[in-house]
CSV table of C-alpha atoms in Angstrom, one decimal:
chain,number,residue,atom,x,y,z
A,1,UNK,CA,-39.7,-16.2,-0.8
A,2,UNK,CA,-39.4,-18.1,-4.2
A,3,UNK,CA,-36.6,-15.9,-5.9
A,4,UNK,CA,-34.3,-15.4,-2.8
A,5,UNK,CA,-34.5,-19.2,-1.8
A,6,UNK,CA,-33.9,-20.1,-5.5
A,7,UNK,CA,-30.9,-18.0,-5.7
A,8,UNK,CA,-29.1,-19.3,-2.5
A,9,UNK,CA,-30.1,-22.9,-3.5
A,10,UNK,CA,-28.5,-22.2,-7.0
A,11,UNK,CA,-25.2,-20.9,-5.5
A,12,UNK,CA,-25.0,-23.9,-3.2
A,13,UNK,CA,-25.3,-26.2,-6.0
A,14,UNK,CA,-22.7,-24.5,-8.2
A,15,UNK,CA,-20.4,-24.7,-5.4
A,16,UNK,CA,-20.7,-28.5,-5.1
A,17,UNK,CA,-23.4,-29.0,-2.2
A,18,UNK,CA,-26.3,-31.6,-2.6
A,19,UNK,CA,-29.5,-29.9,-1.8
A,20,UNK,CA,-32.9,-31.3,-1.2
A,21,UNK,CA,-36.0,-29.0,-1.0
A,22,UNK,CA,-38.9,-30.1,0.7
A,23,UNK,CA,-42.4,-28.8,1.1
A,24,UNK,CA,-42.2,-26.8,-2.0
A,25,UNK,CA,-45.9,-26.0,-1.9
A,26,UNK,CA,-45.6,-24.0,1.1
A,27,UNK,CA,-43.0,-21.6,-0.5
A,28,UNK,CA,-44.3,-18.0,-0.8
A,29,UNK,CA,-44.1,-15.5,-3.6
A,30,UNK,CA,-44.6,-11.8,-3.2
A,31,UNK,CA,-47.8,-10.5,-4.9
A,32,UNK,CA,-51.2,-11.6,-4.5
A,33,UNK,CA,-52.5,-14.8,-6.2
A,34,UNK,CA,-54.5,-13.1,-9.0
A,35,UNK,CA,-51.2,-11.3,-10.0
A,36,UNK,CA,-49.2,-14.6,-10.0
A,37,UNK,CA,-51.9,-16.3,-11.9
A,38,UNK,CA,-51.8,-13.7,-14.5
A,39,UNK,CA,-48.0,-13.8,-14.9
A,40,UNK,CA,-48.2,-17.8,-15.2
A,41,UNK,CA,-50.8,-17.4,-17.6
A,42,UNK,CA,-48.4,-15.2,-19.8
A,43,UNK,CA,-45.7,-17.9,-19.5
A,44,UNK,CA,-48.3,-20.6,-20.5
A,45,UNK,CA,-48.8,-18.8,-23.8
A,46,UNK,CA,-44.9,-19.3,-24.8
A,47,UNK,CA,-45.0,-22.2,-27.1
A,48,UNK,CA,-43.2,-23.3,-30.3
A,49,UNK,CA,-45.4,-22.2,-33.2
A,50,UNK,CA,-44.9,-25.3,-35.4
A,51,UNK,CA,-44.6,-27.9,-32.9
A,52,UNK,CA,-45.6,-27.0,-29.3
A,53,UNK,CA,-44.6,-30.4,-27.7
A,54,UNK,CA,-41.0,-29.2,-28.5
A,55,UNK,CA,-41.5,-26.0,-27.0
A,56,UNK,CA,-41.0,-24.6,-23.5
A,57,UNK,CA,-42.6,-27.1,-21.0
A,58,UNK,CA,-44.7,-25.6,-18.4
A,59,UNK,CA,-44.4,-27.8,-15.2
A,60,UNK,CA,-47.6,-27.2,-12.9
A,61,UNK,CA,-46.2,-28.9,-9.7
A,62,UNK,CA,-44.8,-26.8,-7.0
A,63,UNK,CA,-41.4,-28.8,-6.9
A,64,UNK,CA,-41.1,-28.6,-10.7
A,65,UNK,CA,-41.7,-24.6,-10.5
A,66,UNK,CA,-39.1,-24.3,-7.9
A,67,UNK,CA,-36.7,-26.5,-9.9
A,68,UNK,CA,-37.2,-24.4,-13.1
A,69,UNK,CA,-36.7,-21.3,-11.3
A,70,UNK,CA,-33.3,-22.5,-9.9
A,71,UNK,CA,-32.5,-23.9,-13.6
A,72,UNK,CA,-32.8,-20.3,-14.7
A,73,UNK,CA,-30.1,-19.3,-12.3
A,74,UNK,CA,-27.6,-22.0,-13.3
A,75,UNK,CA,-25.7,-22.3,-16.6
A,76,UNK,CA,-27.7,-25.7,-17.1
A,77,UNK,CA,-26.3,-26.2,-20.7
A,78,UNK,CA,-22.7,-26.8,-19.7
A,79,UNK,CA,-21.3,-29.7,-18.1
A,80,UNK,CA,-21.0,-27.8,-14.7
A,81,UNK,CA,-24.3,-26.7,-14.8
A,82,UNK,CA,-25.8,-30.0,-15.6
A,83,UNK,CA,-23.9,-31.5,-12.7
A,84,UNK,CA,-25.2,-28.9,-10.3
A,85,UNK,CA,-28.7,-29.9,-11.4
A,86,UNK,CA,-28.3,-33.3,-10.8
A,87,UNK,CA,-27.3,-32.5,-7.2
A,88,UNK,CA,-30.7,-30.9,-6.6
A,89,UNK,CA,-34.0,-32.6,-5.7
A,90,UNK,CA,-37.4,-30.7,-4.6
A,91,UNK,CA,-40.5,-32.6,-3.4
A,92,UNK,CA,-43.9,-31.5,-2.3
A,93,UNK,CA,-44.5,-32.5,1.5
A,94,UNK,CA,-41.8,-34.4,3.2
A,95,UNK,CA,-41.4,-37.9,1.6
A,96,UNK,CA,-40.2,-40.9,3.7
A,97,UNK,CA,-36.4,-40.8,3.2
A,98,UNK,CA,-36.1,-37.2,4.4
A,99,UNK,CA,-39.0,-37.1,7.2
A,100,UNK,CA,-36.2,-38.6,9.3
A,101,UNK,CA,-33.4,-36.1,8.5
A,102,UNK,CA,-32.9,-32.9,10.1
A,103,UNK,CA,-33.9,-30.0,8.0
A,104,UNK,CA,-32.7,-26.6,7.5
A,105,UNK,CA,-34.4,-23.2,7.0
A,106,UNK,CA,-32.8,-20.4,4.8
A,107,UNK,CA,-33.2,-17.2,7.0
A,108,UNK,CA,-32.6,-14.9,4.1
A,109,UNK,CA,-35.5,-16.3,2.4
A,110,UNK,CA,-38.2,-16.2,5.0
A,111,UNK,CA,-41.3,-14.2,4.4
A,112,UNK,CA,-41.5,-12.7,7.8
A,113,UNK,CA,-38.1,-11.4,7.7
A,114,UNK,CA,-38.3,-10.2,3.9
A,115,UNK,CA,-41.8,-9.1,3.1
A,116,UNK,CA,-43.7,-6.2,4.9
A,117,UNK,CA,-46.7,-7.3,6.9
A,118,UNK,CA,-49.2,-5.3,4.7
A,119,UNK,CA,-47.9,-6.7,1.3
A,120,UNK,CA,-49.9,-9.5,-0.6
A,121,UNK,CA,-48.4,-12.9,-0.9
A,122,UNK,CA,-49.5,-16.3,-2.1
A,123,UNK,CA,-48.0,-19.9,-1.8
A,124,UNK,CA,-46.7,-22.0,-4.5
A,125,UNK,CA,-49.3,-24.5,-3.7
A,126,UNK,CA,-52.2,-22.2,-4.3
A,127,UNK,CA,-50.7,-21.1,-7.5
A,128,UNK,CA,-50.0,-24.5,-8.6
A,129,UNK,CA,-53.6,-25.6,-7.9
A,130,UNK,CA,-54.9,-22.7,-9.8
A,131,UNK,CA,-53.0,-23.4,-12.8
A,132,UNK,CA,-53.5,-27.3,-13.1
A,133,UNK,CA,-51.7,-29.0,-10.3
A,134,UNK,CA,-54.2,-31.8,-8.9
A,135,UNK,CA,-52.4,-33.3,-6.0
A,136,UNK,CA,-52.7,-30.7,-3.4
A,137,UNK,CA,-55.3,-32.2,-1.2
A,138,UNK,CA,-53.5,-35.7,-1.5
A,139,UNK,CA,-50.1,-34.1,-0.3
A,140,UNK,CA,-52.0,-32.1,2.6
A,141,UNK,CA,-53.4,-35.4,3.9
A,142,UNK,CA,-50.1,-37.1,3.7
A,143,UNK,CA,-48.4,-34.2,5.7
A,144,UNK,CA,-51.0,-34.2,8.3
A,145,UNK,CA,-50.1,-38.0,8.7
A,146,UNK,CA,-46.6,-37.1,9.0
A,147,UNK,CA,-46.9,-34.4,11.4
A,148,UNK,CA,-49.0,-36.5,13.7
A,149,UNK,CA,-46.4,-39.3,13.7
A,150,UNK,CA,-43.8,-36.8,14.3
A,151,UNK,CA,-45.6,-35.4,17.4
A,152,UNK,CA,-45.9,-39.0,18.8
A,153,UNK,CA,-42.3,-39.6,18.2
A,154,UNK,CA,-41.4,-36.2,20.0
A,155,UNK,CA,-43.4,-37.2,22.9
A,156,UNK,CA,-41.9,-40.5,23.3
A,157,UNK,CA,-38.3,-39.0,22.9
A,158,UNK,CA,-39.2,-36.3,25.5
A,159,UNK,CA,-40.3,-39.0,28.0
A,160,UNK,CA,-37.2,-41.0,27.3
A,161,UNK,CA,-35.0,-38.0,28.0
A,162,UNK,CA,-36.7,-37.2,31.3
A,163,UNK,CA,-36.4,-41.0,32.4
A,164,UNK,CA,-32.6,-40.7,31.5
A,165,UNK,CA,-32.1,-37.6,33.5
A,166,UNK,CA,-33.9,-39.3,36.5
A,167,UNK,CA,-31.9,-42.4,36.4
A,168,UNK,CA,-28.6,-40.3,36.2
A,169,UNK,CA,-29.6,-38.2,39.4
A,170,UNK,CA,-30.6,-41.5,41.2
A,171,UNK,CA,-27.2,-43.2,40.0
A,172,UNK,CA,-25.2,-40.2,41.0
A,173,UNK,CA,-26.1,-40.8,44.6
A,174,UNK,CA,-24.8,-44.3,44.4
A,175,UNK,CA,-21.6,-43.4,42.4
A,176,UNK,CA,-20.3,-40.8,44.8
A,177,UNK,CA,-18.4,-43.5,46.9
A,178,UNK,CA,-16.7,-44.5,43.6
A,179,UNK,CA,-15.9,-40.9,42.5
A,180,UNK,CA,-12.7,-40.9,44.6
A,181,UNK,CA,-11.4,-44.0,43.0
A,182,UNK,CA,-12.3,-42.9,39.5
A,183,UNK,CA,-11.2,-39.2,39.6
A,184,UNK,CA,-7.4,-40.0,39.4
A,185,UNK,CA,-8.3,-41.8,36.1
A,186,UNK,CA,-10.2,-38.9,34.6
A,187,UNK,CA,-13.6,-40.5,34.8
A,188,UNK,CA,-15.2,-38.7,37.4
């Protein structure tokens, strides 16, 4: 859920943590797509009368929508807030440096725990696609490739773990004779 996730991330940033949010297009928002699109269109109408390029900038990508939501929860015009925002990064999909890093989930912001089953919801990617974000299919294709590569890696890792276990059981039979000598040293 967008708001809950944003508030938790904002608090972590203010406390000095570095946070990287990935797969921003999969973040859910409570309320159906039509309702969210209407809210976003009202937001798009906000602009400076004399020079709109100076006025509120309306980012269309899911990562920037998340970034702006978090910015609204941080005193970003102070030095402390600026430093906090510099510690935050958001991406659509999972780009290369972060695909090999362990990821964490925020349980307090999960849709299955926070939204009743009958209630409508939409994803940030679907909303962004409706309001002008054009890179959804590209991100989906890259994610599909990443997931297949991760699956291959997982199979190899599982196979390696099984071989290691088999080698340990084979070696334990041979090392039983050495166990008596190694026990006094604390290595048995």
